[in-house]
């Protein structure tokens, strides 16, 4: 499907057009359109690849999708939502929705001590389209609800007024066209070796290369529904990795770790004789099957039979090994006869590479036999559904090669075993699969939060939630644990719904292993030991007990806390305790996606101790639609995030909070006005006594949103407590003196600078990273600040030339006013 129908908003009485287009061999010419799953009459709507609805009525709202078909098969589009408004109905209400931000601890807002303030938000809903532009097939920017007007407020705090901008009015305007990116690293699944300068393909088109450390950035083409990327090792050490990468349609970058499977060392075969290659004999287990190559089966591309020496490499990915799941290709999906993309459950994948022994030229094969041990099929009903599949590297979809049918025993000592046998020819396709279609499907609701307080308004967007299907589980103890499928979904404002295999009769027939990452950082799951707490986990009893929730470290405290496992027990519609999530029937996806935060769901949260951020202009890093063009915006460019950190060393008996206070320094529109505050607690150095350090974010200098003038941000670094500045990095001091004006440093309890415009590097104690992902930019910058690298950061604070400023602190005398408080209230000109 190369053109998908797009969501539209119209007023009753207007007309609307939906368009779709499919490609294939033969070229699809027959199109059918569906409204809420019901086939529309072709003659009544004169529909082909374009559907036109005139004089719209309210009841015509809903979802529309098309299906293109030929004698070779069918494909259906993604659904597009049509919203029909009554005459005079507003699609974008002027009154903003509530949106809470956390204020500094010095700013309680009521007698109960609440530190949250309503700044308002405009929902990023589409607005009604223009009556003059309704073709619907071309590039349509459309109109969306957004901020029309903001107001500045002042919040009374302990001895000072804190400025904050709130949304005063919403209105319709042109929709922003976000830049959608996928970033990550490609490494070997076994050693972590990076894929250096590997080729990247989207479909059949090469779009770039990986970097020296295996890093990559892919810009997602507009209207993409499935992003299928193929990573190729030019040195042929690894099997090509075909990945369906999740992305955030609202913009920004999603970070992905891509693993590649190392090719198995080739064995020498005689092409004139029959040969057998085992499939899956790792860890001392019996092979899952074998590949039988009859004599004379090897062919040159011309069709000539090759009977000389053959170098044969057959790499098997064994689902009985949990470590292999990250290296599996595609998302284990195929297109059924109705054109719907549906899941497979794998029993093993294998990649083949046959070459002439002397010249190394690639070889093809005639008919070969794939034999699969029926004893390795753990669910008896799968024996009758097992098929052989090959991967289409351009679509990332598996396509049927043939059916595996029961046969007699094998040769020699294995004669007592029963096999399933299938046939295939190996031509341009080189990756194959032993799979069954699985129709026992559900959805699992998961949300991610910024802290373990689990406040509904602190949900994180842009988190990649991954679910690995496992089976069988405790109810079937005689069978080994294995994975059968995996899926990844990116959280939106209402969490994520992950597809999973489930069973209504046997609650433990399928289980799921679930993780969450954001910018490469693993989030933590809620504890399950020593006692289950349903209120914290987010799922009420008795359904929670049936699901068997267990965090990874439940039985072994040394394991990480970043995953949990559940039995995917399909909800019983006759049991009221199981009708409110977190598991939903497959046909209830919309109910899952729109479930209120009060409904049952599983939870992850970020572990970020003693950090705090405050922006005068509220902005959610995970939601680019919340960005507003304002001179006081912390991020002046929503498509590029530049994170700056300063390294501070503290000599004192404890760990201290360190604050950066950021105001306009040189731009005439912002001079003296607050951008925001950042607090970070210092981390104790494991090697130096009475020494700790902090990497504190500050607002980078640079162009503001209008891109006309540079502002050198005036930054004050203030440790809390009785502290005095004792040293400033000489390189930084020299740099600032050569780039006047120089900020006054009258207060010995603080360090003030007009922030550098240039990225200085670690010797100065200033660290700058530019990235399309704000979270990733921050993580890399913090990593460099702590230990001078970008591959994560050490919790050991090294006292080296990369420290920007040093403070010596003492215990604060009782009753003495904190410099921290006094400097907060200091006017900019002080």
PDB file of C-alpha atoms in Angstrom, residues 7-179:
ATOM      1  CA  UNK A   7      -7.830  11.375   8.727  1.00  0.00           C
ATOM      2  CA  UNK A   8     -10.236  14.234   7.946  1.00  0.00           C
ATOM      3  CA  UNK A   9     -12.552  16.601   9.806  1.00  0.00           C
ATOM      4  CA  UNK A  10     -15.547  18.049   7.991  1.00  0.00           C
ATOM      5  CA  UNK A  11     -18.750  19.963   8.788  1.00  0.00           C
ATOM      6  CA  UNK A  12     -22.076  18.326   7.945  1.00  0.00           C
ATOM      7  CA  UNK A  13     -23.061  19.173   4.368  1.00  0.00           C
ATOM      8  CA  UNK A  14     -19.480  19.372   3.071  1.00  0.00           C
ATOM      9  CA  UNK A  15     -17.816  16.701   0.975  1.00  0.00           C
ATOM     10  CA  UNK A  16     -14.700  14.652   1.631  1.00  0.00           C
ATOM     11  CA  UNK A  17     -12.326  12.481  -0.404  1.00  0.00           C
ATOM     12  CA  UNK A  18     -10.227   9.507   0.690  1.00  0.00           C
ATOM     13  CA  UNK A  19      -7.502   8.097  -1.524  1.00  0.00           C
ATOM     14  CA  UNK A  20      -5.375   4.983  -1.507  1.00  0.00           C
ATOM     15  CA  UNK A  21      -3.035   3.282  -3.938  1.00  0.00           C
ATOM     16  CA  UNK A  22      -1.423  -0.145  -3.961  1.00  0.00           C
ATOM     17  CA  UNK A  23       1.454  -1.510  -6.005  1.00  0.00           C
ATOM     18  CA  UNK A  24       2.270  -5.101  -6.906  1.00  0.00           C
ATOM     19  CA  UNK A  25       2.555  -7.681  -9.661  1.00  0.00           C
ATOM     20  CA  UNK A  26       0.118  -7.723 -11.372  1.00  0.00           C
ATOM     21  CA  UNK A  27      -0.842  -4.082 -10.829  1.00  0.00           C
ATOM     22  CA  UNK A  28      -3.910  -3.869  -8.537  1.00  0.00           C
ATOM     23  CA  UNK A  29      -6.923  -2.361 -10.296  1.00  0.00           C
ATOM     24  CA  UNK A  30      -9.794  -3.449  -8.071  1.00  0.00           C
ATOM     25  CA  UNK A  31     -10.414  -1.364  -4.943  1.00  0.00           C
ATOM     26  CA  UNK A  32     -13.089  -1.743  -2.254  1.00  0.00           C
ATOM     27  CA  UNK A  33     -13.895   0.749   0.505  1.00  0.00           C
ATOM     28  CA  UNK A  34     -15.152  -0.018   4.021  1.00  0.00           C
ATOM     29  CA  UNK A  35     -16.907   2.176   6.592  1.00  0.00           C
ATOM     30  CA  UNK A  36     -16.487   0.928  10.177  1.00  0.00           C
ATOM     31  CA  UNK A  37     -15.603  -2.472   8.717  1.00  0.00           C
ATOM     32  CA  UNK A  38     -18.699  -2.658   6.450  1.00  0.00           C
ATOM     33  CA  UNK A  39     -18.188  -2.896   2.675  1.00  0.00           C
ATOM     34  CA  UNK A  40     -19.566   0.105   0.769  1.00  0.00           C
ATOM     35  CA  UNK A  41     -21.490  -0.339  -2.468  1.00  0.00           C
ATOM     36  CA  UNK A  42     -19.091   0.482  -5.325  1.00  0.00           C
ATOM     37  CA  UNK A  43     -21.730   1.696  -7.768  1.00  0.00           C
ATOM     38  CA  UNK A  44     -23.399   3.977  -5.225  1.00  0.00           C
ATOM     39  CA  UNK A  45     -20.149   5.816  -4.481  1.00  0.00           C
ATOM     40  CA  UNK A  46     -18.440   5.289  -7.869  1.00  0.00           C
ATOM     41  CA  UNK A  47     -15.360   4.354  -5.874  1.00  0.00           C
ATOM     42  CA  UNK A  48     -12.055   3.173  -7.217  1.00  0.00           C
ATOM     43  CA  UNK A  49      -8.800   4.137  -5.602  1.00  0.00           C
ATOM     44  CA  UNK A  50     -10.609   7.362  -4.587  1.00  0.00           C
ATOM     45  CA  UNK A  51     -13.746   7.555  -2.448  1.00  0.00           C
ATOM     46  CA  UNK A  52     -15.829  10.753  -2.565  1.00  0.00           C
ATOM     47  CA  UNK A  53     -18.608  11.394  -0.036  1.00  0.00           C
ATOM     48  CA  UNK A  54     -20.849  14.395  -0.754  1.00  0.00           C
ATOM     49  CA  UNK A  55     -23.345  16.203   1.435  1.00  0.00           C
ATOM     50  CA  UNK A  56     -21.978  14.558   4.567  1.00  0.00           C
ATOM     51  CA  UNK A  57     -24.309  13.497   7.381  1.00  0.00           C
ATOM     52  CA  UNK A  58     -23.334  13.013  11.017  1.00  0.00           C
ATOM     53  CA  UNK A  59     -23.825   9.250  10.836  1.00  0.00           C
ATOM     54  CA  UNK A  60     -21.099   8.983   8.158  1.00  0.00           C
ATOM     55  CA  UNK A  61     -18.407   9.684  10.766  1.00  0.00           C
ATOM     56  CA  UNK A  62     -16.153   6.756  11.663  1.00  0.00           C
ATOM     57  CA  UNK A  63     -13.239   4.869  10.146  1.00  0.00           C
ATOM     58  CA  UNK A  64     -12.670   4.269   6.442  1.00  0.00           C
ATOM     59  CA  UNK A  65     -10.193   1.918   4.827  1.00  0.00           C
ATOM     60  CA  UNK A  66      -9.666   0.494   1.374  1.00  0.00           C
ATOM     61  CA  UNK A  67      -8.679  -2.957   0.114  1.00  0.00           C
ATOM     62  CA  UNK A  68      -6.841  -3.491  -3.147  1.00  0.00           C
ATOM     63  CA  UNK A  69      -6.900  -6.941  -4.710  1.00  0.00           C
ATOM     64  CA  UNK A  70      -5.724  -8.970  -7.691  1.00  0.00           C
ATOM     65  CA  UNK A  71      -5.868 -12.671  -8.462  1.00  0.00           C
ATOM     66  CA  UNK A  72      -2.529 -12.950  -6.608  1.00  0.00           C
ATOM     67  CA  UNK A  73      -3.765 -11.571  -3.286  1.00  0.00           C
ATOM     68  CA  UNK A  74      -5.033  -8.545  -1.415  1.00  0.00           C
ATOM     69  CA  UNK A  75      -3.787  -5.762   0.866  1.00  0.00           C
ATOM     70  CA  UNK A  76      -5.776  -3.403   3.035  1.00  0.00           C
ATOM     71  CA  UNK A  77      -4.897   0.126   4.082  1.00  0.00           C
ATOM     72  CA  UNK A  78      -4.683   1.531   7.559  1.00  0.00           C
ATOM     73  CA  UNK A  79      -7.969   3.019   8.780  1.00  0.00           C
ATOM     74  CA  UNK A  80      -8.559   6.773   8.487  1.00  0.00           C
ATOM     75  CA  UNK A  81     -10.858   8.571  10.904  1.00  0.00           C
ATOM     76  CA  UNK A  82     -13.576  10.868   9.576  1.00  0.00           C
ATOM     77  CA  UNK A  83     -14.997  13.333  12.084  1.00  0.00           C
ATOM     78  CA  UNK A  84     -18.228  15.063  11.050  1.00  0.00           C
ATOM     79  CA  UNK A  85     -19.156  18.183  13.031  1.00  0.00           C
ATOM     80  CA  UNK A  86     -22.649  19.561  13.320  1.00  0.00           C
ATOM     81  CA  UNK A  87     -23.257  23.071  11.969  1.00  0.00           C
ATOM     82  CA  UNK A  88     -21.777  25.533  14.465  1.00  0.00           C
ATOM     83  CA  UNK A  89     -19.935  22.845  16.445  1.00  0.00           C
ATOM     84  CA  UNK A  90     -16.354  23.775  17.346  1.00  0.00           C
ATOM     85  CA  UNK A  91     -13.551  21.274  16.721  1.00  0.00           C
ATOM     86  CA  UNK A  92     -11.133  23.423  18.711  1.00  0.00           C
ATOM     87  CA  UNK A  93     -12.610  24.942  21.860  1.00  0.00           C
ATOM     88  CA  UNK A  94     -11.085  28.295  22.880  1.00  0.00           C
ATOM     89  CA  UNK A  95     -10.963  27.213  26.524  1.00  0.00           C
ATOM     90  CA  UNK A  96      -7.702  25.296  27.203  1.00  0.00           C
ATOM     91  CA  UNK A  97      -7.728  21.870  28.811  1.00  0.00           C
ATOM     92  CA  UNK A  98      -6.116  21.466  32.267  1.00  0.00           C
ATOM     93  CA  UNK A  99      -2.405  20.672  32.287  1.00  0.00           C
ATOM     94  CA  UNK A 100      -0.367  20.656  35.496  1.00  0.00           C
ATOM     95  CA  UNK A 101       3.330  21.463  35.884  1.00  0.00           C
ATOM     96  CA  UNK A 102       5.404  21.009  39.010  1.00  0.00           C
ATOM     97  CA  UNK A 103       6.711  24.200  40.618  1.00  0.00           C
ATOM     98  CA  UNK A 104       9.921  24.558  42.648  1.00  0.00           C
ATOM     99  CA  UNK A 105       9.736  23.371  46.248  1.00  0.00           C
ATOM    100  CA  UNK A 106       9.775  27.007  47.418  1.00  0.00           C
ATOM    101  CA  UNK A 107       6.423  27.669  45.750  1.00  0.00           C
ATOM    102  CA  UNK A 108       3.570  25.833  47.549  1.00  0.00           C
ATOM    103  CA  UNK A 109       0.228  26.766  45.995  1.00  0.00           C
ATOM    104  CA  UNK A 110      -2.259  25.979  48.733  1.00  0.00           C
ATOM    105  CA  UNK A 111      -2.607  25.100  52.385  1.00  0.00           C
ATOM    106  CA  UNK A 112      -2.040  21.430  51.575  1.00  0.00           C
ATOM    107  CA  UNK A 113       1.413  22.255  50.174  1.00  0.00           C
ATOM    108  CA  UNK A 114       0.679  21.342  46.534  1.00  0.00           C
ATOM    109  CA  UNK A 115       3.452  22.273  44.112  1.00  0.00           C
ATOM    110  CA  UNK A 116       1.405  21.881  40.929  1.00  0.00           C
ATOM    111  CA  UNK A 117       0.015  24.687  38.785  1.00  0.00           C
ATOM    112  CA  UNK A 118      -2.438  24.556  35.888  1.00  0.00           C
ATOM    113  CA  UNK A 119      -0.811  26.059  32.769  1.00  0.00           C
ATOM    114  CA  UNK A 120      -3.416  24.750  30.299  1.00  0.00           C
ATOM    115  CA  UNK A 121      -2.945  22.993  26.982  1.00  0.00           C
ATOM    116  CA  UNK A 122      -4.569  22.857  23.583  1.00  0.00           C
ATOM    117  CA  UNK A 123      -5.354  19.304  22.433  1.00  0.00           C
ATOM    118  CA  UNK A 124      -3.600  18.590  19.107  1.00  0.00           C
ATOM    119  CA  UNK A 125      -6.934  17.764  17.458  1.00  0.00           C
ATOM    120  CA  UNK A 126      -7.529  18.317  13.734  1.00  0.00           C
ATOM    121  CA  UNK A 127      -9.801  21.205  12.726  1.00  0.00           C
ATOM    122  CA  UNK A 128     -12.457  21.143  10.026  1.00  0.00           C
ATOM    123  CA  UNK A 129     -10.982  21.369   6.540  1.00  0.00           C
ATOM    124  CA  UNK A 130     -11.650  24.191   4.144  1.00  0.00           C
ATOM    125  CA  UNK A 131     -14.672  23.828   1.900  1.00  0.00           C
ATOM    126  CA  UNK A 132     -12.557  24.983  -1.053  1.00  0.00           C
ATOM    127  CA  UNK A 133      -9.817  22.335  -0.739  1.00  0.00           C
ATOM    128  CA  UNK A 134     -11.381  18.924  -0.416  1.00  0.00           C
ATOM    129  CA  UNK A 135      -9.671  16.757  -3.021  1.00  0.00           C
ATOM    130  CA  UNK A 136      -7.901  14.822  -0.273  1.00  0.00           C
ATOM    131  CA  UNK A 137      -5.299  13.126  -2.509  1.00  0.00           C
ATOM    132  CA  UNK A 138      -2.525  15.692  -2.657  1.00  0.00           C
ATOM    133  CA  UNK A 139      -0.276  17.088   0.030  1.00  0.00           C
ATOM    134  CA  UNK A 140      -2.680  18.521   2.579  1.00  0.00           C
ATOM    135  CA  UNK A 141      -1.076  20.322   5.500  1.00  0.00           C
ATOM    136  CA  UNK A 142      -4.472  20.643   7.167  1.00  0.00           C
ATOM    137  CA  UNK A 143      -5.475  22.720  10.179  1.00  0.00           C
ATOM    138  CA  UNK A 144      -4.977  21.753  13.804  1.00  0.00           C
ATOM    139  CA  UNK A 145      -5.905  23.056  17.210  1.00  0.00           C
ATOM    140  CA  UNK A 146      -3.076  24.964  18.869  1.00  0.00           C
ATOM    141  CA  UNK A 147      -2.122  27.839  21.131  1.00  0.00           C
ATOM    142  CA  UNK A 148      -3.540  31.180  19.981  1.00  0.00           C
ATOM    143  CA  UNK A 149      -2.617  33.304  23.005  1.00  0.00           C
ATOM    144  CA  UNK A 150      -0.537  32.966  26.152  1.00  0.00           C
ATOM    145  CA  UNK A 151      -0.432  35.108  29.301  1.00  0.00           C
ATOM    146  CA  UNK A 152       2.367  35.744  31.763  1.00  0.00           C
ATOM    147  CA  UNK A 153       1.556  35.102  35.418  1.00  0.00           C
ATOM    148  CA  UNK A 154       3.623  35.572  38.569  1.00  0.00           C
ATOM    149  CA  UNK A 155       3.511  32.920  41.282  1.00  0.00           C
ATOM    150  CA  UNK A 156       4.330  33.937  44.866  1.00  0.00           C
ATOM    151  CA  UNK A 157       7.135  31.854  46.312  1.00  0.00           C
ATOM    152  CA  UNK A 158       9.291  32.079  49.425  1.00  0.00           C
ATOM    153  CA  UNK A 159      10.516  35.656  49.091  1.00  0.00           C
ATOM    154  CA  UNK A 160      10.213  36.067  45.320  1.00  0.00           C
ATOM    155  CA  UNK A 161       7.797  35.944  42.386  1.00  0.00           C
ATOM    156  CA  UNK A 162       8.195  33.155  39.855  1.00  0.00           C
ATOM    157  CA  UNK A 163       7.156  33.988  36.258  1.00  0.00           C
ATOM    158  CA  UNK A 164       5.176  31.412  34.288  1.00  0.00           C
ATOM    159  CA  UNK A 165       3.325  31.510  30.967  1.00  0.00           C
ATOM    160  CA  UNK A 166      -0.079  29.863  30.718  1.00  0.00           C
ATOM    161  CA  UNK A 167      -2.262  29.093  27.712  1.00  0.00           C
ATOM    162  CA  UNK A 168      -5.095  31.626  27.626  1.00  0.00           C
ATOM    163  CA  UNK A 169      -6.794  30.710  24.334  1.00  0.00           C
ATOM    164  CA  UNK A 170      -6.771  27.933  21.759  1.00  0.00           C
ATOM    165  CA  UNK A 171      -7.568  28.224  18.070  1.00  0.00           C
ATOM    166  CA  UNK A 172      -7.156  26.593  14.673  1.00  0.00           C
ATOM    167  CA  UNK A 173      -4.043  27.112  12.586  1.00  0.00           C
ATOM    168  CA  UNK A 174      -1.857  25.240  10.089  1.00  0.00           C
ATOM    169  CA  UNK A 175      -0.740  21.830  11.360  1.00  0.00           C
ATOM    170  CA  UNK A 176       2.950  21.546  12.053  1.00  0.00           C
ATOM    171  CA  UNK A 177       4.732  19.011   9.872  1.00  0.00           C
ATOM    172  CA  UNK A 178       6.907  17.252  12.415  1.00  0.00           C
ATOM    173  CA  UNK A 179      10.235  15.718  11.523  1.00  0.00           C
TER     174      UNK A 179
END
